[in-house]
Coordinates of C-alpha atoms in Angstrom, one line a residue:
M1 CA 90.2 107.0 100.1
C2 CA 88.5 104.6 102.1
G3 CA 87.9 100.8 102.5
F4 CA 84.7 98.5 102.0
V5 CA 83.8 95.2 102.8
G6 CA 80.8 92.9 102.2
F7 CA 79.1 89.5 101.6
L8 CA 76.3 87.7 100.0
D9 CA 76.1 84.4 101.6
E10 CA 73.7 81.7 101.2
N11 CA 75.4 79.8 104.1
I12 CA 74.7 82.4 106.8
T13 CA 74.8 81.0 110.5
Y14 CA 76.2 83.9 112.2
S15 CA 75.3 87.7 112.9
P16 CA 75.8 89.7 109.7
E17 CA 76.2 93.0 111.7
E18 CA 78.7 91.6 113.9
T19 CA 80.5 90.0 111.0
A20 CA 80.4 93.1 108.9
R21 CA 81.8 95.1 111.5
A22 CA 84.6 92.6 112.4
M23 CA 85.6 92.7 108.6
A24 CA 85.8 96.4 108.6
D25 CA 87.8 96.5 111.6
R26 CA 90.3 94.6 109.9
I27 CA 90.8 97.5 107.5
A28 CA 90.2 100.2 110.0
H29 CA 93.8 102.0 108.9
R30 CA 92.0 102.7 105.4
G31 CA 89.4 104.9 107.1
P32 CA 89.9 105.9 110.7
D33 CA 87.5 109.0 110.7
S34 CA 84.1 106.9 110.7
D35 CA 82.4 103.9 109.8
G36 CA 79.0 102.6 108.4
Y37 CA 77.0 99.6 107.9
F38 CA 74.0 97.8 106.0
C39 CA 72.9 94.4 106.9
E40 CA 69.7 92.5 106.0
N41 CA 69.0 88.8 105.7
H42 CA 72.3 87.2 104.2
V43 CA 73.8 90.4 103.0
G44 CA 76.2 92.6 104.9
M45 CA 78.1 95.7 103.8
G46 CA 80.6 97.7 106.0
F47 CA 82.5 100.8 105.3
R48 CA 85.5 102.8 106.9
R49 CA 86.0 106.4 106.0
L50 CA 88.9 108.7 105.4
S51 CA 87.1 112.0 105.0
I52 CA 88.2 114.0 102.0
I53 CA 85.4 115.6 100.2
D54 CA 82.0 116.7 101.9
L55 CA 83.6 116.2 105.5
D56 CA 80.3 116.4 107.4
G57 CA 77.8 114.7 104.9
G58 CA 79.8 111.9 103.0
S59 CA 79.2 108.9 105.3
Q60 CA 78.7 105.7 103.7
P61 CA 76.8 103.5 102.9
I62 CA 74.4 105.8 100.9
F63 CA 71.1 105.1 99.4
N64 CA 69.2 106.3 96.6
E65 CA 65.7 107.9 96.8
D66 CA 63.6 104.9 97.5
R67 CA 66.5 103.3 99.6
N68 CA 66.5 100.2 97.0
L69 CA 69.9 100.7 96.0
V70 CA 72.8 100.9 98.4
I71 CA 76.7 101.7 97.6
T72 CA 80.1 101.5 99.3
Y73 CA 82.9 103.0 97.3
N74 CA 86.7 103.6 97.6
G75 CA 88.5 106.3 95.5
E76 CA 88.0 109.6 94.1
V77 CA 86.1 110.5 90.6
Y78 CA 87.4 113.7 89.3
N79 CA 84.6 114.4 86.9
F80 CA 81.9 114.0 89.4
Q81 CA 80.9 117.4 89.3
E82 CA 79.9 117.6 85.7
L83 CA 78.3 114.2 86.1
R84 CA 76.3 115.5 88.8
E85 CA 75.1 118.3 86.8
A86 CA 74.1 116.1 84.1
L87 CA 72.0 113.9 86.5
L88 CA 70.4 117.0 88.2
A89 CA 69.3 117.8 84.7
K90 CA 67.6 114.5 84.4
G91 CA 65.7 114.9 87.6
H92 CA 67.9 113.0 90.4
V93 CA 67.8 114.2 93.9
F94 CA 71.1 114.6 95.8
T95 CA 71.5 114.7 99.6
T96 CA 75.2 115.1 99.7
R97 CA 78.0 116.9 97.7
T98 CA 80.0 113.7 97.3
D99 CA 81.2 111.7 94.2
T100 CA 79.9 108.6 96.0
E101 CA 76.1 109.7 95.4
V102 CA 77.2 110.5 91.7
L103 CA 77.9 106.9 91.1
L104 CA 74.7 105.7 92.8
H105 CA 72.5 108.1 90.8
G106 CA 74.7 107.6 87.7
Y107 CA 74.0 103.6 88.2
E108 CA 70.3 104.4 88.3
E109 CA 70.4 106.6 85.1
W110 CA 73.1 104.5 82.9
G111 CA 73.3 100.9 84.6
E112 CA 76.4 99.0 83.6
E113 CA 77.4 101.8 81.2
L114 CA 78.4 103.9 84.3
P115 CA 81.9 103.0 84.6
K116 CA 82.9 104.3 81.1
K117 CA 81.9 107.8 82.3
L118 CA 84.2 108.0 85.3
R119 CA 87.3 109.8 85.1
G120 CA 89.4 108.8 88.3
M121 CA 90.5 106.1 90.7
F122 CA 87.8 103.8 92.2
A123 CA 86.3 100.5 93.3
F124 CA 82.7 100.4 94.4
V125 CA 79.9 98.0 95.0
I126 CA 76.2 98.8 94.5
Y127 CA 73.6 96.3 96.1
D128 CA 70.1 95.9 94.6
R129 CA 67.8 95.0 97.5
K130 CA 65.0 94.1 95.2
E131 CA 66.7 92.0 92.8
E132 CA 69.5 90.8 95.4
T133 CA 72.0 91.7 92.9
I134 CA 75.5 93.2 93.4
F135 CA 77.2 95.4 90.7
G136 CA 80.7 96.6 91.0
A137 CA 83.6 98.0 89.0
R138 CA 87.2 99.0 89.3
D139 CA 89.2 101.9 87.6
I140 CA 90.9 101.5 84.2
F141 CA 94.4 101.3 85.8
G142 CA 93.6 99.3 88.9
I143 CA 94.7 102.1 91.4
K144 CA 92.3 101.0 94.0
P145 CA 92.3 97.4 94.9
F146 CA 89.2 95.0 94.6
Y147 CA 89.2 91.3 96.0
Y148 CA 86.7 88.9 95.9
Y149 CA 86.2 85.3 97.4
R150 CA 83.9 82.7 96.2
D151 CA 83.3 79.2 97.7
G152 CA 80.1 77.5 97.3
G153 CA 77.2 80.0 98.2
T154 CA 79.6 82.2 99.9
F155 CA 80.5 85.4 98.2
L156 CA 82.7 87.9 99.9
Y157 CA 84.3 91.1 98.8
A158 CA 86.7 93.7 100.3
S159 CA 89.3 96.5 99.6
E160 CA 91.8 94.0 101.2
I161 CA 92.3 90.2 101.7
K162 CA 92.9 90.6 105.3
A163 CA 89.1 91.4 105.8
F164 CA 88.3 88.1 104.7
L165 CA 90.0 86.6 107.9
A166 CA 87.1 88.1 110.1
H167 CA 84.5 86.0 108.1
P168 CA 83.5 82.8 109.6
N169 CA 82.9 81.2 106.2
F170 CA 86.4 82.2 104.7
H171 CA 88.5 79.1 104.4
R172 CA 92.1 80.3 104.5
A173 CA 94.4 78.3 102.4
F174 CA 97.6 78.9 100.5
N175 CA 97.4 78.9 96.7
E176 CA 100.7 76.9 96.3
K177 CA 100.3 76.6 92.5
W178 CA 101.3 80.2 92.0
L179 CA 104.5 80.2 94.4
S180 CA 106.8 79.8 91.3
T181 CA 105.4 82.6 89.4
Y182 CA 105.6 84.8 92.6
L183 CA 109.5 83.9 92.8
C184 CA 110.1 84.9 89.2
M185 CA 107.8 87.8 88.9
E186 CA 107.2 89.1 92.5
Y187 CA 103.4 89.0 91.5
I188 CA 100.7 87.0 89.9
P189 CA 100.0 88.6 86.5
N190 CA 96.4 88.0 86.3
E191 CA 93.3 87.7 88.4
E192 CA 94.7 85.0 90.9
T193 CA 96.3 85.5 94.1
L194 CA 98.3 83.5 96.6
F195 CA 95.0 82.6 98.7
T196 CA 92.7 79.8 97.5
N197 CA 89.5 81.0 96.0
V198 CA 90.6 84.7 96.3
Y199 CA 90.6 86.8 93.1
K200 CA 91.5 90.1 92.0
L201 CA 88.8 92.1 90.0
P202 CA 91.0 93.1 86.8
A203 CA 91.5 96.8 86.1
G204 CA 88.9 98.2 83.6
C205 CA 86.5 95.5 84.5
C206 CA 82.8 95.4 86.1
F207 CA 80.8 92.5 87.6
T208 CA 77.4 91.3 88.3
Y209 CA 76.9 88.7 91.1
H210 CA 73.4 87.2 91.3
A211 CA 72.0 83.9 92.7
G212 CA 75.5 82.5 93.0
E213 CA 76.6 83.4 89.6
M214 CA 79.6 85.9 88.8
R215 CA 79.8 87.6 85.7
V216 CA 83.0 89.8 84.8
S217 CA 83.1 91.9 81.9
R218 CA 85.4 94.4 80.5
Y219 CA 84.4 98.1 80.1
F220 CA 87.7 99.6 78.9
E221 CA 90.2 98.0 76.5
L222 CA 93.7 99.7 76.2
R223 CA 94.5 100.3 72.5
Y224 CA 97.4 102.3 70.8
D225 CA 96.4 104.8 68.2
I226 CA 99.7 106.3 67.1
D227 CA 99.5 109.6 65.4
R228 CA 102.5 110.6 63.4
S229 CA 101.3 113.9 62.3
K230 CA 102.4 115.9 65.1
T231 CA 105.9 117.5 65.7
M232 CA 107.9 117.0 68.9
E233 CA 106.9 120.6 70.0
Q234 CA 103.4 120.1 69.3
W235 CA 103.6 116.9 71.5
E236 CA 105.1 118.9 74.2
D237 CA 102.2 121.4 74.1
A238 CA 99.7 118.7 74.4
I239 CA 101.4 117.0 77.3
E240 CA 101.7 120.2 79.1
E241 CA 98.1 121.3 78.7
T242 CA 96.8 117.7 79.5
F243 CA 98.9 117.0 82.6
R244 CA 98.4 120.3 83.9
A245 CA 94.8 119.8 83.8
S246 CA 95.1 116.5 85.2
C247 CA 97.2 117.7 88.1
R248 CA 94.4 120.5 88.9
A249 CA 91.7 117.9 89.0
H250 CA 93.7 115.6 91.2
R251 CA 94.2 118.4 93.8
I252 CA 90.5 118.8 94.5
S253 CA 89.7 118.2 98.1
D254 CA 88.3 119.6 101.2
V255 CA 91.6 118.9 102.9
E256 CA 95.2 120.0 102.5
V257 CA 97.2 118.3 99.6
G258 CA 101.0 117.6 99.4
C259 CA 103.3 115.8 97.3
F260 CA 106.0 113.1 97.3
L261 CA 109.4 114.4 95.8
S262 CA 112.1 112.2 94.8
S263 CA 115.3 113.0 92.6
G264 CA 113.1 111.9 89.5
V265 CA 111.5 113.8 86.7
D266 CA 108.0 112.5 87.6
S267 CA 107.4 113.6 90.8
S268 CA 109.5 116.9 90.4
Y269 CA 107.0 117.8 87.5
V270 CA 103.9 117.0 89.6
T271 CA 105.3 119.2 92.4
R272 CA 106.3 122.1 90.2
L273 CA 102.9 122.1 88.4
L274 CA 100.9 121.8 91.6
R275 CA 103.1 124.6 93.3
D276 CA 101.8 127.1 90.6
D277 CA 98.2 126.7 91.9
M278 CA 98.7 126.5 95.7
P279 CA 101.3 126.4 98.5
V280 CA 102.6 122.7 98.7
K281 CA 104.6 120.7 101.2
A282 CA 106.5 118.1 99.6
F283 CA 107.9 114.9 101.5
S284 CA 111.0 113.1 100.8
I285 CA 112.9 109.9 102.3
G286 CA 116.3 108.9 102.3
Y287 CA 118.9 106.8 104.0
A288 CA 121.5 107.3 106.7
E289 CA 124.1 106.3 104.1
E290 CA 124.5 109.2 102.0
K291 CA 125.7 107.4 99.1
Y292 CA 122.3 105.7 98.8
S293 CA 120.2 108.7 99.4
E294 CA 118.5 110.9 97.0
L295 CA 117.4 113.4 99.6
H296 CA 120.2 116.0 98.4
H297 CA 118.3 116.1 95.1
A298 CA 114.9 116.6 96.4
E299 CA 116.0 119.5 98.7
E300 CA 117.9 121.3 96.1
L301 CA 114.9 121.1 93.8
A302 CA 112.3 122.2 96.5
E303 CA 114.8 125.1 97.2
K304 CA 114.8 126.2 93.6
I305 CA 110.9 126.0 93.1
G306 CA 109.9 127.5 96.5
V307 CA 108.5 124.4 98.0
E308 CA 108.7 123.3 101.8
C309 CA 110.3 120.1 101.7
I310 CA 109.9 117.8 104.9
T311 CA 112.4 114.9 105.0
R312 CA 113.5 112.0 107.0
K313 CA 116.1 109.4 106.9
I314 CA 115.7 105.7 107.9
T315 CA 118.1 103.3 109.3
A316 CA 119.1 99.6 108.5
Q317 CA 117.3 98.6 111.9
E318 CA 114.2 100.6 110.9
F319 CA 114.1 98.9 107.6
F320 CA 114.1 95.4 108.8
D321 CA 111.9 96.1 111.9
A322 CA 109.2 97.1 109.2
V323 CA 109.2 94.0 107.1
P324 CA 106.4 92.1 109.0
A325 CA 104.2 95.2 109.2
V326 CA 104.9 95.9 105.4
Q327 CA 104.1 92.2 104.1
Y328 CA 100.9 92.2 106.3
H329 CA 99.5 95.3 104.8
M330 CA 100.6 94.5 101.4
D331 CA 97.9 91.4 101.6
E332 CA 100.2 89.3 99.1
P333 CA 104.0 89.3 99.4
L334 CA 105.7 92.1 97.5
P335 CA 109.6 91.8 97.7
N336 CA 110.2 95.2 96.1
P337 CA 112.6 96.9 98.6
S338 CA 111.2 100.3 98.0
A339 CA 108.0 99.5 99.9
I340 CA 109.7 100.0 103.0
P341 CA 111.0 103.5 102.5
L342 CA 107.6 104.3 101.0
Y343 CA 106.1 102.8 104.3
Y344 CA 107.9 105.3 106.3
L345 CA 107.4 108.2 103.8
T346 CA 103.7 107.8 104.1
Q347 CA 103.7 107.8 107.8
M348 CA 105.6 111.0 107.9
A349 CA 103.6 112.6 105.4
S350 CA 100.1 111.5 107.2
R351 CA 101.3 113.8 110.0
H352 CA 100.9 116.7 107.9
V353 CA 98.4 116.2 105.2
K354 CA 95.7 113.8 104.4
V355 CA 96.3 113.8 100.6
V356 CA 99.4 113.6 98.5
L357 CA 100.1 113.5 94.8
S358 CA 102.8 111.2 93.3
G359 CA 104.4 110.4 90.1
E360 CA 103.5 106.6 89.7
G361 CA 102.7 105.7 86.1
A362 CA 104.7 108.0 84.0
D363 CA 107.3 105.4 83.3
E364 CA 104.8 103.0 81.9
L365 CA 102.8 105.4 79.9
F366 CA 105.6 107.6 78.4
G367 CA 108.4 105.0 78.2
G368 CA 110.6 105.5 81.2
Y369 CA 112.4 102.4 82.0
N370 CA 115.9 101.8 80.6
Y371 CA 115.2 98.3 79.4
Y372 CA 112.9 99.6 76.8
K373 CA 116.1 100.9 75.2
E374 CA 117.1 97.1 74.7
C375 CA 114.3 96.9 72.0
L376 CA 116.1 99.6 70.0
D377 CA 119.2 97.5 70.2
F378 CA 117.7 94.4 68.7
E379 CA 115.5 96.1 66.2
K380 CA 117.7 95.4 63.0
Y381 CA 118.9 92.0 64.5
M382 CA 115.3 90.7 64.9
K383 CA 115.1 90.9 61.0
V384 CA 117.5 88.1 60.9
P385 CA 115.8 84.9 60.1
Q386 CA 114.6 82.9 63.3
F387 CA 116.6 79.8 62.5
V388 CA 119.9 81.9 62.3
R389 CA 119.3 83.7 65.6
S390 CA 118.5 80.3 67.2
A391 CA 121.6 78.9 66.0
L392 CA 123.8 81.7 66.9
G393 CA 122.2 82.0 70.4
G394 CA 122.4 78.2 71.1
A395 CA 126.3 78.4 70.2
A396 CA 126.8 81.4 72.4
E397 CA 125.2 79.7 75.3
K398 CA 127.8 76.8 75.1
L399 CA 130.7 79.4 75.1
P400 CA 132.5 81.1 77.8
Q401 CA 131.6 84.7 78.5
F402 CA 132.5 87.0 75.6
H403 CA 131.3 90.4 74.8
G404 CA 127.9 90.1 72.9
R405 CA 127.1 86.7 74.3
R406 CA 124.0 87.9 76.2
F407 CA 122.9 89.8 73.1
L408 CA 123.1 86.8 70.8
M409 CA 121.3 84.5 73.7
R410 CA 118.5 86.9 74.1
G411 CA 118.5 87.7 70.4
R412 CA 117.1 84.2 69.6
L413 CA 113.9 84.8 71.8
P414 CA 110.7 86.2 70.7
L415 CA 109.8 89.5 72.7
E416 CA 107.4 87.8 75.2
K417 CA 110.1 85.7 76.4
R418 CA 112.7 88.5 76.4
Y419 CA 110.5 90.5 78.5
I420 CA 112.4 91.4 81.7
R421 CA 109.5 90.9 84.2
N422 CA 109.5 87.2 83.5
N423 CA 112.5 86.6 85.4
Y424 CA 112.8 89.6 87.5
D425 CA 113.9 87.9 90.5
F426 CA 114.6 84.4 90.1
Q427 CA 115.2 82.7 86.6
Y428 CA 112.7 80.2 85.7
A429 CA 115.4 77.7 84.6
E430 CA 116.8 77.6 88.2
L431 CA 113.5 77.2 90.1
G432 CA 114.1 73.1 90.4
R433 CA 117.1 73.9 92.5
Y434 CA 115.1 75.7 95.1
L435 CA 111.6 74.3 95.1
P436 CA 110.9 70.8 96.4
E437 CA 111.1 67.8 94.2
G438 CA 108.0 67.1 92.1
Y439 CA 106.8 70.9 92.0
T440 CA 105.5 71.9 88.7
A441 CA 106.6 75.5 88.0
I442 CA 104.6 77.5 85.5
E443 CA 106.8 79.2 82.8
P444 CA 106.3 83.0 83.3
S445 CA 106.2 83.9 79.7
T446 CA 103.1 81.7 79.1
L447 CA 101.3 84.1 81.6
T448 CA 102.7 87.3 79.8
K449 CA 102.5 86.3 76.2
P450 CA 98.7 87.0 76.0
Y451 CA 99.6 90.6 76.5
F452 CA 102.1 90.8 73.9
D453 CA 99.5 89.1 71.6
H454 CA 96.8 91.6 72.3
A455 CA 99.4 94.4 71.3
A456 CA 100.6 92.5 68.0
G457 CA 101.3 94.7 65.3
E458 CA 102.8 97.5 67.4
D459 CA 106.5 98.3 67.7
E460 CA 108.4 96.2 70.3
V461 CA 108.9 99.4 72.6
T462 CA 105.1 99.9 72.7
R463 CA 104.2 96.0 73.4
M464 CA 106.6 96.1 76.3
Q465 CA 104.8 99.2 77.6
Y466 CA 101.6 97.5 77.0
A467 CA 102.5 94.6 79.1
D468 CA 103.9 96.7 82.0
I469 CA 100.5 98.7 81.9
C470 CA 98.6 95.6 82.3
T471 CA 101.0 93.6 84.6
W472 CA 103.7 95.5 86.5
L473 CA 101.7 98.7 87.1
P474 CA 98.6 97.4 88.9
F475 CA 100.3 94.1 90.5
D476 CA 103.4 95.7 91.8
I477 CA 103.6 99.4 91.5
L478 CA 100.0 100.4 92.4
Q479 CA 99.7 97.6 94.9
K480 CA 102.6 99.1 96.6
A481 CA 101.4 102.7 96.6
D482 CA 97.8 102.0 97.8
K483 CA 98.6 99.5 100.5
M484 CA 101.6 101.6 102.0
S485 CA 99.6 105.0 101.9
M486 CA 96.4 103.3 103.4
A487 CA 98.7 101.7 106.1
A488 CA 99.1 105.5 107.1
S489 CA 95.6 106.5 106.3
L490 CA 96.8 108.7 103.7
E491 CA 95.0 109.1 100.3
L492 CA 97.5 108.9 97.4
R493 CA 96.6 110.4 94.1
V494 CA 98.5 109.5 90.7
P495 CA 97.9 112.3 88.2
F496 CA 99.7 110.5 85.4
L497 CA 97.3 107.7 85.6
D498 CA 94.4 109.7 84.4
R499 CA 91.8 108.8 81.6
E500 CA 92.8 111.9 79.4
V501 CA 96.7 111.6 80.0
L502 CA 96.4 107.9 78.8
K503 CA 94.3 109.0 75.7
L504 CA 97.2 111.4 74.8
A505 CA 100.1 108.9 75.9
V506 CA 98.8 106.1 73.6
Q507 CA 99.0 108.5 70.3
I508 CA 102.7 109.4 70.9
P509 CA 105.0 107.6 68.5
A510 CA 107.7 105.2 70.0
E511 CA 110.5 107.6 68.9
Y512 CA 109.3 110.4 71.1
R513 CA 109.0 108.1 73.9
V514 CA 112.4 106.1 73.9
T515 CA 115.6 106.5 72.1
K516 CA 118.9 104.7 72.6
E517 CA 120.0 107.7 74.4
M518 CA 117.1 108.8 76.4
T519 CA 113.8 107.4 78.1
K520 CA 110.6 109.5 78.3
V521 CA 111.8 111.9 75.8
A522 CA 108.8 114.0 75.0
L523 CA 107.7 114.1 78.8
R524 CA 111.4 115.1 79.9
R525 CA 111.3 118.0 77.2
T526 CA 107.8 119.2 78.4
A527 CA 109.0 119.1 82.1
G528 CA 112.1 121.0 81.2
R529 CA 110.2 123.9 80.3
V530 CA 109.3 124.6 83.9
L531 CA 112.0 122.4 85.9
P532 CA 115.8 123.1 85.9
E533 CA 117.6 121.0 83.2
K534 CA 119.4 118.8 85.9
S535 CA 115.9 117.5 87.0
A536 CA 114.3 117.3 83.9
K537 CA 117.2 115.1 82.6
M538 CA 117.8 113.2 85.6
P539 CA 118.2 109.5 84.5
K540 CA 115.9 106.7 85.7
I541 CA 117.7 105.1 88.8
G542 CA 114.7 103.6 90.7
F543 CA 114.6 103.7 94.5
I544 CA 117.9 102.3 95.4
T545 CA 118.4 100.9 98.7
P546 CA 121.7 99.8 100.9
L547 CA 119.9 96.3 101.3
N548 CA 122.7 94.5 99.7
D549 CA 125.3 95.7 102.3
W550 CA 123.0 95.6 105.0
M551 CA 122.1 91.7 104.5
R552 CA 125.7 91.1 104.9
Q553 CA 125.9 92.4 108.4
D554 CA 125.8 89.7 111.0
G555 CA 122.6 90.9 112.7
F556 CA 120.5 91.2 109.7
Y557 CA 122.2 87.8 108.2
Q558 CA 121.1 85.9 111.1
R559 CA 117.5 87.3 110.9
I560 CA 117.3 85.8 107.3
R561 CA 119.2 82.9 108.1
T562 CA 116.7 81.9 111.1
A563 CA 113.8 82.3 108.5
F564 CA 115.6 80.0 106.1
E565 CA 115.8 77.3 108.6
S566 CA 112.3 77.5 109.6
D567 CA 109.7 74.8 109.1
D568 CA 107.9 77.0 106.6
A569 CA 111.1 77.3 104.7
K570 CA 111.6 73.3 104.9
R571 CA 108.1 73.0 103.7
F572 CA 108.4 75.2 100.7
F573 CA 111.8 75.2 99.6
Q574 CA 115.0 73.1 99.4
T575 CA 116.8 74.9 102.6
D576 CA 120.2 73.6 101.6
A577 CA 120.0 75.7 98.3
L578 CA 118.7 78.7 100.3
L579 CA 121.3 78.6 102.9
E580 CA 124.0 78.2 100.2
L581 CA 122.6 81.3 98.2
L582 CA 122.7 83.1 101.4
E583 CA 126.3 82.2 102.5
Q584 CA 127.6 83.0 99.0
H585 CA 126.1 86.8 99.3
K586 CA 127.4 87.1 102.7
S587 CA 130.8 86.3 101.6
G588 CA 130.4 88.5 98.4
H589 CA 130.7 85.7 95.8
N590 CA 127.5 86.3 94.2
G591 CA 124.7 89.0 93.7
G592 CA 121.9 87.0 95.1
M593 CA 120.4 90.0 96.9
K594 CA 116.7 90.0 95.1
R595 CA 116.5 86.2 95.3
I596 CA 117.2 86.1 98.8
W597 CA 115.0 89.0 99.7
T598 CA 112.1 87.5 97.6
I599 CA 112.1 84.5 99.8
Y600 CA 112.7 86.3 102.9
C601 CA 109.6 88.5 102.3
F602 CA 107.4 85.4 101.4
L603 CA 108.3 83.8 104.7
V604 CA 107.6 86.7 106.7
W605 CA 104.3 87.4 104.8
Y606 CA 103.3 83.5 105.1
D607 CA 104.0 83.7 108.9
Q608 CA 101.8 87.0 109.3
F609 CA 98.9 85.5 107.6
F610 CA 99.0 81.8 108.6
H611 CA 100.7 81.8 112.1
C612 CA 100.7 85.2 113.6
P613 CA 97.6 85.6 116.2
C614 CA 98.0 89.2 116.2
A615 CA 98.3 90.1 112.7
S616 CA 95.1 92.4 112.7
E617 CA 96.9 94.5 115.3
Q618 CA 99.8 95.5 113.0

């Protein structure tokens, strides 16, 4: 786990060496063990290393034999040893034991076909000095970040956006067009960002940059291929075999490996399987308020399976004090409250290990979210003619609350408009009350509809999972996981998000993923073979926080109110509406916690990136 930066700039009037170093220093937290640089003419490449494999010989940038190709790379390729053997057989000469050099020689041998052969999490850049061409790629899930900036003849790239702040030709500007999307969804569900001219390389994509032209192409396409020939027991066998192999691949390291452990089945299963092969340290976090803490579940499981569990509780003061650092490290505002306990969890774990395994991705691949059950509730009703459902939904909307009203109102909508992520924080219909007059908001369902269209023909559960894998997973869950772990110089690995596990998951019929009574059916049954029944059947509850209560306390309420009365708030919002929302929440008259927190996190983030002179020191 490392970080890279670089540029190819036709407008160079500065020292490329000094600039590459300054950019890399902005992301020193991603790699505190060493740094390295390659600069010539109008090209600069910088690298910060967190040493995991080949501790003595893996420094980057790395060159090929004739030094025409140079690579910087972030991630882990878990099949690099077998690829290395194949390349040795073809005559390639290696000088290190790293997966980095496998990528370099792999590009020599296979060119742009290389990413298709990789099993792992990665983002990398290879520069061809003779052709003055940059080739890069990002893993199929988007586990590792890749950002780039284009403006005229200036092309910048980096593992984190904040590195661009150190480049003299980076023009920092807020991309206001996407503010409404952030308010509804808490992320932008495409390659755009909240910085003008800054983009995310999509997951499963590679690119070539040459002579000012950027060509992005997709090397991996997610497709479901449902197999109805297997019994539940056969699926359990397949999941156990495939996932155990993934966990073993993900533990490859020259340093100690640990696990994150919560009350959920996902991290519990990872920890249990890892414990079969090696001694394990598990790390868990909770709150001083016991009713919100999952620590007792994690500690109970750790004791039963013979794992050392290192724990910590955080206070309300610590939670709020971390917000500026969390939003700075996140690069783009992310109001997911679970980011803050994760920030403290990674800080704690990094004092003991350099690598941790975690359970991200299981919900998306195996059907873990409770709202997937809603599809089953609507299954028969969606066969009623559309005009009838529209009439019933329209009539229900005009009536006072009654049992079934929400069902009728949502039942008139196609799946892409029922998708819960569209209005996850703010409802699109209410944005006009909070945004300035004249602001044109983007309807979220127009952004997510292409994902549902791409999975047309699949059942509704599958289509929702597909949309989550393509949006919620890379833009929220994995963004949070990478940025919070890297803030602590900790490598976080996610064995559920493995090429072979995915290949299996997309074959499992929906009824083995979700029923009206249970989520992750096949996965829970498989985990239940080695876990206590309580852990295997633990319902999905998310990472709950006492934030709703804390925000009503005078000190924290006042902190938010000050932000809501700031000049930035007056620029981007109708502050009277913000203050009314805050007052209603404090008095207990509404459930506005998520909306308040979404705006507060945005204002803190904006201050960090557009006002705070010492943000790079966070």
